[in-house]
PDB file of C-alpha atoms and ligand atoms in Angstrom:
ATOM      1  CA  MET D   1      75.763 101.934  87.360  1.00 85.00           C
ATOM      2  CA  LYS D   2      75.701 105.726  87.779  1.00 90.00           C
ATOM      3  CA  THR D   3      74.134 107.396  90.409  1.00 92.00           C
ATOM      4  CA  LYS D   4      73.070 111.304  91.210  1.00 95.00           C
ATOM      5  CA  ILE D   5      73.633 112.861  94.966  1.00 95.00           C
ATOM      6  CA  ALA D   6      72.344 116.491  94.843  1.00 92.00           C
ATOM      7  CA  ASP D   7      74.166 118.284  91.977  1.00 94.00           C
ATOM      8  CA  LEU D   8      76.815 115.541  91.589  1.00 95.00           C
ATOM      9  CA  GLU D   9      77.465 112.421  89.407  1.00 97.00           C
ATOM     10  CA  PHE D  10      78.914 109.384  90.731  1.00 97.00           C
ATOM     11  CA  GLU D  11      79.989 105.977  89.460  1.00 97.00           C
ATOM     12  CA  PRO D  12      81.151 102.638  91.530  1.00 98.00           C
ATOM     13  CA  LEU D  13      84.794 102.405  92.890  1.00 98.00           C
ATOM     14  CA  LEU D  14      84.572  99.862  95.688  1.00 98.00           C
ATOM     15  CA  SER D  15      81.429  97.101  95.942  1.00 98.00           C
ATOM     16  CA  ALA D  16      80.129  95.896  99.290  1.00 98.00           C
ATOM     17  CA  GLU D  17      81.634  92.451  98.871  1.00 98.00           C
ATOM     18  CA  ALA D  18      85.459  94.202  98.323  1.00 98.00           C
ATOM     19  CA  ILE D  19      84.949  96.056 101.391  1.00 98.00           C
ATOM     20  CA  GLU D  20      83.690  93.358 103.142  1.00 98.00           C
ATOM     21  CA  GLU D  21      86.413  91.117 102.059  1.00 98.00           C
ATOM     22  CA  ARG D  22      89.148  93.651 103.001  1.00 98.00           C
ATOM     23  CA  ILE D  23      87.549  94.435 106.615  1.00 98.00           C
ATOM     24  CA  LYS D  24      87.375  90.796 107.464  1.00 98.00           C
ATOM     25  CA  ALA D  25      91.290  90.886 106.679  1.00 98.00           C
ATOM     26  CA  ILE D  26      91.904  93.882 108.719  1.00 98.00           C
ATOM     27  CA  GLY D  27      89.752  92.076 111.587  1.00 98.00           C
ATOM     28  CA  ILE D  28      92.270  89.474 111.726  1.00 98.00           C
ATOM     29  CA  GLN D  29      95.539  91.662 111.474  1.00 98.00           C
ATOM     30  CA  ILE D  30      94.003  93.881 114.483  1.00 98.00           C
ATOM     31  CA  SER D  31      92.861  90.734 116.676  1.00 98.00           C
ATOM     32  CA  ASN D  32      96.566  89.151 116.044  1.00 98.00           C
ATOM     33  CA  ASP D  33      98.166  92.458 117.047  1.00 98.00           C
ATOM     34  CA  TYR D  34      96.277  93.054 120.015  1.00 98.00           C
ATOM     35  CA  LYS D  35      96.059  89.722 121.185  1.00 98.00           C
ATOM     36  CA  HIS D  36      98.029  90.125 124.457  1.00 98.00           C
ATOM     37  CA  VAL D  37      96.107  93.342 125.562  1.00 98.00           C
ATOM     38  CA  VAL D  38      92.482  94.755 125.763  1.00 98.00           C
ATOM     39  CA  PRO D  39      92.398  97.902 123.297  1.00 98.00           C
ATOM     40  CA  VAL D  40      90.402 100.445 122.962  1.00 98.00           C
ATOM     41  CA  PHE D  41      88.712 101.468 119.789  1.00 98.00           C
ATOM     42  CA  ILE D  42      88.182 105.058 118.944  1.00 97.00           C
ATOM     43  CA  GLY D  43      85.532 105.489 116.263  1.00 97.00           C
ATOM     44  CA  VAL D  44      85.504 108.885 114.715  1.00 96.00           C
ATOM     45  CA  LEU D  45      81.891 110.057 113.701  1.00 95.00           C
ATOM     46  CA  ASN D  46      80.016 110.379 111.473  1.00 93.00           C
ATOM     47  CA  GLY D  47      81.673 108.982 108.099  1.00 95.00           C
ATOM     48  CA  SER D  48      83.076 105.854 110.005  1.00 97.00           C
ATOM     49  CA  PHE D  49      79.747 104.479 111.589  1.00 97.00           C
ATOM     50  CA  LEU D  50      79.426 101.662 109.220  1.00 98.00           C
ATOM     51  CA  PHE D  51      82.985 100.631 108.879  1.00 98.00           C
ATOM     52  CA  ILE D  52      82.840 100.941 112.658  1.00 98.00           C
ATOM     53  CA  ALA D  53      80.312  98.680 113.128  1.00 98.00           C
ATOM     54  CA  ASP D  54      81.727  95.971 110.451  1.00 98.00           C
ATOM     55  CA  LEU D  55      85.266  96.201 111.375  1.00 98.00           C
ATOM     56  CA  ILE D  56      84.276  95.517 115.465  1.00 98.00           C
ATOM     57  CA  LYS D  57      82.376  92.432 114.635  1.00 98.00           C
ATOM     58  CA  GLN D  58      85.550  91.055 112.967  1.00 98.00           C
ATOM     59  CA  ILE D  59      87.664  91.689 116.008  1.00 98.00           C
ATOM     60  CA  GLU D  60      88.141  88.473 117.855  1.00 97.00           C
ATOM     61  CA  ILE D  61      89.659  89.554 121.034  1.00 98.00           C
ATOM     62  CA  PRO D  62      88.265  91.418 124.390  1.00 98.00           C
ATOM     63  CA  CYS D  63      88.211  95.213 123.229  1.00 98.00           C
ATOM     64  CA  GLU D  64      86.636  98.340 124.351  1.00 98.00           C
ATOM     65  CA  ILE D  65      84.833 100.866 121.963  1.00 97.00           C
ATOM     66  CA  THR D  66      83.907 104.720 122.379  1.00 96.00           C
ATOM     67  CA  PHE D  67      83.075 107.387 119.932  1.00 96.00           C
ATOM     68  CA  THR D  68      84.282 111.090 119.145  1.00 95.00           C
ATOM     69  CA  LYS D  69      82.580 113.253 116.589  1.00 92.00           C
ATOM     70  CA  LEU D  70      84.854 115.759 114.528  1.00 88.00           C
ATOM     71  CA  ALA D  71      83.831 117.633 111.042  1.00 79.00           C
ATOM     72  CA  SER D  72      85.954 119.174 108.701  1.00 77.00           C
ATOM     73  CA  TYR D  73      84.052 118.903 105.062  1.00 63.00           C
ATOM     74  CA  TYR D  74      81.265 120.954 106.074  1.00 58.00           C
ATOM     75  CA  GLY D  75      79.259 119.548 103.248  1.00 63.00           C
ATOM     76  CA  GLY D  76      81.417 120.343 100.270  1.00 70.00           C
ATOM     77  CA  THR D  77      84.043 118.117  98.232  1.00 76.00           C
ATOM     78  CA  LYS D  78      87.156 119.835  99.564  1.00 74.00           C
ATOM     79  CA  SER D  79      88.863 119.881 103.082  1.00 73.00           C
ATOM     80  CA  THR D  80      88.360 123.309 104.919  1.00 72.00           C
ATOM     81  CA  LEU D  81      91.355 122.557 106.936  1.00 71.00           C
ATOM     82  CA  LYS D  82      89.197 123.668 109.926  1.00 78.00           C
ATOM     83  CA  ILE D  83      88.155 121.055 112.293  1.00 83.00           C
ATOM     84  CA  ARG D  84      84.806 121.240 114.655  1.00 79.00           C
ATOM     85  CA  ASP D  85      84.873 119.017 117.563  1.00 80.00           C
ATOM     86  CA  ASP D  86      81.448 117.949 118.041  1.00 78.00           C
ATOM     87  CA  ILE D  87      81.452 115.050 120.634  1.00 80.00           C
ATOM     88  CA  ASP D  88      84.439 113.939 122.772  1.00 82.00           C
ATOM     89  CA  PHE D  89      84.570 111.001 124.603  1.00 80.00           C
ATOM     90  CA  ALA D  90      84.556 110.508 128.580  1.00 82.00           C
ATOM     91  CA  MET D  91      86.856 107.301 128.441  1.00 89.00           C
ATOM     92  CA  ASP D  92      90.243 107.283 130.425  1.00 93.00           C
ATOM     93  CA  ILE D  93      92.757 105.937 127.958  1.00 97.00           C
ATOM     94  CA  LYS D  94      96.009 106.480 130.191  1.00 97.00           C
ATOM     95  CA  GLY D  95      98.108 103.345 129.496  1.00 98.00           C
ATOM     96  CA  ARG D  96      95.868 101.864 127.248  1.00 98.00           C
ATOM     97  CA  ASP D  97      96.545 100.721 123.632  1.00 98.00           C
ATOM     98  CA  VAL D  98      94.406 102.857 121.342  1.00 98.00           C
ATOM     99  CA  VAL D  99      93.220 102.230 117.595  1.00 98.00           C
ATOM    100  CA  VAL D 100      91.686 105.197 115.920  1.00 98.00           C
ATOM    101  CA  ILE D 101      88.968 103.957 113.425  1.00 98.00           C
ATOM    102  CA  GLU D 102      88.574 106.563 110.629  1.00 97.00           C
ATOM    103  CA  ASP D 103      86.759 106.577 107.301  1.00 97.00           C
ATOM    104  CA  ILE D 104      89.292 108.059 105.317  1.00 97.00           C
ATOM    105  CA  VAL D 105      92.143 110.046 105.462  1.00 96.00           C
ATOM    106  CA  ASP D 106      92.668 112.947 102.773  1.00 94.00           C
ATOM    107  CA  THR D 107      94.718 115.540 104.174  1.00 92.00           C
ATOM    108  CA  GLY D 108      95.345 113.918 107.112  1.00 94.00           C
ATOM    109  CA  ASN D 109      94.546 117.002 109.139  1.00 92.00           C
ATOM    110  CA  THR D 110      91.890 115.662 111.051  1.00 93.00           C
ATOM    111  CA  ALA D 111      94.181 112.446 112.061  1.00 95.00           C
ATOM    112  CA  HIS D 112      96.739 115.006 113.038  1.00 95.00           C
ATOM    113  CA  TYR D 113      94.464 117.148 115.317  1.00 93.00           C
ATOM    114  CA  LEU D 114      92.853 113.877 117.169  1.00 95.00           C
ATOM    115  CA  LEU D 115      96.333 112.128 117.531  1.00 96.00           C
ATOM    116  CA  GLU D 116      97.642 115.372 119.081  1.00 95.00           C
ATOM    117  CA  LYS D 117      94.708 115.369 121.432  1.00 94.00           C
ATOM    118  CA  LEU D 118      94.752 111.741 122.484  1.00 96.00           C
ATOM    119  CA  ARG D 119      98.742 111.853 122.896  1.00 96.00           C
ATOM    120  CA  ILE D 120      98.084 114.398 125.804  1.00 96.00           C
ATOM    121  CA  LYS D 121      96.077 111.575 127.308  1.00 96.00           C
ATOM    122  CA  GLN D 122      98.914 109.469 127.533  1.00 97.00           C
ATOM    123  CA  PRO D 123      97.821 105.934 125.902  1.00 98.00           C
ATOM    124  CA  ALA D 124     100.497 103.200 126.111  1.00 98.00           C
ATOM    125  CA  SER D 125     100.167 103.220 122.127  1.00 98.00           C
ATOM    126  CA  ILE D 126      97.845 104.763 119.519  1.00 98.00           C
ATOM    127  CA  LYS D 127      97.335 103.565 116.148  1.00 98.00           C
ATOM    128  CA  LEU D 128      95.226 104.654 113.179  1.00 98.00           C
ATOM    129  CA  CYS D 129      93.128 102.489 110.804  1.00 98.00           C
ATOM    130  CA  SER D 130      91.404 104.156 107.740  1.00 98.00           C
ATOM    131  CA  LEU D 131      89.246 102.548 105.740  1.00 98.00           C
ATOM    132  CA  LEU D 132      90.602 104.667 102.859  1.00 98.00           C
ATOM    133  CA  LEU D 133      93.477 106.793 102.146  1.00 98.00           C
ATOM    134  CA  LYS D 134      94.248 109.247  99.543  1.00 97.00           C
ATOM    135  CA  PRO D 135      97.959 109.234  99.396  1.00 97.00           C
ATOM    136  CA  LYS D 136      98.051 112.033  96.775  1.00 96.00           C
ATOM    137  CA  ALA D 137      96.283 114.469  99.034  1.00 95.00           C
ATOM    138  CA  LEU D 138      97.964 113.898 102.379  1.00 95.00           C
ATOM    139  CA  LEU D 139      99.766 116.786 103.375  1.00 94.00           C
ATOM    140  CA  LYS D 140     101.391 115.609 106.424  1.00 88.00           C
ATOM    141  CA  LYS D 141     103.253 112.238 107.376  1.00 92.00           C
ATOM    142  CA  ILE D 142     101.119 110.284 109.968  1.00 97.00           C
ATOM    143  CA  ASP D 143     103.533 107.607 111.595  1.00 97.00           C
ATOM    144  CA  GLU D 144     100.291 106.081 113.624  1.00 98.00           C
ATOM    145  CA  LEU D 145      98.625 105.056 110.277  1.00 98.00           C
ATOM    146  CA  LYS D 146      99.064 101.311 110.353  1.00 98.00           C
ATOM    147  CA  TYR D 147      95.888  99.925 108.878  1.00 98.00           C
ATOM    148  CA  VAL D 148      94.477 101.119 105.576  1.00 98.00           C
ATOM    149  CA  GLY D 149      91.713  99.282 103.752  1.00 98.00           C
ATOM    150  CA  PHE D 150      92.246 100.764 100.479  1.00 98.00           C
ATOM    151  CA  GLU D 151      94.281 103.608  98.902  1.00 98.00           C
ATOM    152  CA  ILE D 152      92.349 105.214  96.469  1.00 98.00           C
ATOM    153  CA  GLU D 153      93.068 108.428  93.910  1.00 97.00           C
ATOM    154  CA  ASN D 154      92.631 112.152  94.828  1.00 95.00           C
ATOM    155  CA  GLU D 155      89.104 112.099  93.848  1.00 95.00           C
ATOM    156  CA  PHE D 156      85.872 112.417  95.881  1.00 96.00           C
ATOM    157  CA  VAL D 157      83.768 109.501  97.049  1.00 97.00           C
ATOM    158  CA  VAL D 158      80.600 108.783  98.731  1.00 97.00           C
ATOM    159  CA  GLY D 159      78.579 105.749 100.054  1.00 98.00           C
ATOM    160  CA  TYR D 160      79.334 103.283 103.089  1.00 98.00           C
ATOM    161  CA  GLY D 161      79.091 106.028 105.445  1.00 98.00           C
ATOM    162  CA  LEU D 162      80.818 109.024 103.380  1.00 97.00           C
ATOM    163  CA  ASP D 163      78.691 111.785 102.222  1.00 95.00           C
ATOM    164  CA  TYR D 164      78.184 114.212  99.923  1.00 94.00           C
ATOM    165  CA  LYS D 165      75.973 117.405 101.652  1.00 92.00           C
ATOM    166  CA  GLU D 166      75.027 114.617 104.165  1.00 92.00           C
ATOM    167  CA  MET D 167      73.353 112.312 101.554  1.00 96.00           C
ATOM    168  CA  GLY D 168      74.977 109.073 100.083  1.00 96.00           C
ATOM    169  CA  ARG D 169      75.929 107.405 103.617  1.00 97.00           C
ATOM    170  CA  ASN D 170      73.395 104.765 103.210  1.00 97.00           C
ATOM    171  CA  LEU D 171      75.020 103.388  99.908  1.00 97.00           C
ATOM    172  CA  LYS D 172      76.312  99.970 100.440  1.00 97.00           C
ATOM    173  CA  ASP D 173      78.950 100.517  97.942  1.00 98.00           C
ATOM    174  CA  ILE D 174      81.683 103.243  97.628  1.00 98.00           C
ATOM    175  CA  TYR D 175      81.272 105.804  94.153  1.00 98.00           C
ATOM    176  CA  LYS D 176      83.572 108.172  93.123  1.00 98.00           C
ATOM    177  CA  ARG D 177      82.687 111.614  91.520  1.00 97.00           C
ATOM    178  CA  VAL D 178      82.416 111.653  87.676  1.00 95.00           C
ATOM    179  CA  LYS D 179      81.314 115.355  87.228  1.00 70.00           C
TER     180      LYS D 179
HETATM  181  P1  IMP B 201      90.995 115.099 106.129  1.00 96.64           P
HETATM  182  O1  IMP B 201      91.252 115.948 107.539  1.00 96.64           O
HETATM  183  O2  IMP B 201      91.355 116.263 104.930  1.00 96.64           O
HETATM  184  O3  IMP B 201      92.211 114.060 106.337  1.00 96.64           O
HETATM  185  O4  IMP B 201      89.769 114.928 105.966  1.00 96.64           O
HETATM  186  C1  IMP B 201      89.149 113.812 106.843  1.00 96.64           C
HETATM  187  C2  IMP B 201      87.585 113.944 106.776  1.00 96.64           C
HETATM  188  O5  IMP B 201      87.075 114.534 105.736  1.00 96.64           O
HETATM  189  C3  IMP B 201      87.161 112.404 106.510  1.00 96.64           C
HETATM  190  O6  IMP B 201      86.925 112.167 107.888  1.00 96.64           O
HETATM  191  C4  IMP B 201      85.986 112.766 105.982  1.00 96.64           C
HETATM  192  O7  IMP B 201      84.841 113.035 106.836  1.00 96.64           O
HETATM  193  C5  IMP B 201      86.133 114.219 105.116  1.00 96.64           C
HETATM  194  N1  IMP B 201      86.455 113.635 103.587  1.00 96.64           N
HETATM  195  C6  IMP B 201      87.731 113.578 103.047  1.00 96.64           C
HETATM  196  N2  IMP B 201      87.488 112.887 101.938  1.00 96.64           N
HETATM  197  C7  IMP B 201      86.297 112.618 101.663  1.00 96.64           C
HETATM  198  C8  IMP B 201      85.745 112.098 100.196  1.00 96.64           C
HETATM  199  O8  IMP B 201      85.933 111.920  99.431  1.00 96.64           O
HETATM  200  N3  IMP B 201      84.031 112.011 100.322  1.00 96.64           N
HETATM  201  C9  IMP B 201      83.460 112.240 101.651  1.00 96.64           C
HETATM  202  N4  IMP B 201      84.125 112.636 102.617  1.00 96.64           N
HETATM  203  C10 IMP B 201      85.566 112.965 102.683  1.00 96.64           C
END
């Protein structure tokens, strides 16, 4: 069913059930990959708040979690390529195995910025986990990108934490823009 958010129209792309199933599989994979260490998850707010919450419940090994807040879209449907650092985290990650949790990798600009900042803190390893990836929009290769929920076309999406003009984050499914 189509839905309208502000001035744009959207149609369903990924159902809540499909998202839930994929997150379970990623949870099993991460729990297995990190079973000999205690990983630190760094959730990137705002867009990934539901993904972080659902993914962390599927992790079956001891782990820690902290958050950072970055913004790059400023309410539009195109990346501005400018990043605003809203909240930093205080946890010492030196020598730790870090998994960054993102909602979506679009141009990859935000991920690049954050990964560079994290490398300076000398963690033992860094991997990136993103619910969505737009491979055709990616401007730079991201070697750390290990876990991807779904690859999608270069289209604007909302729902399940992702917003348009700060709205639509509450939708259970993910929708793509139709006009
Ligand atoms: P990037 O820096 O271009 O990779 O964009 C990353 C950020 O832009 C994401 O964390 C989202 O907050 C936002 N973003 C990218 N694509 C979309 C979209 O289709 N819908 C909503 N937000 C998006």
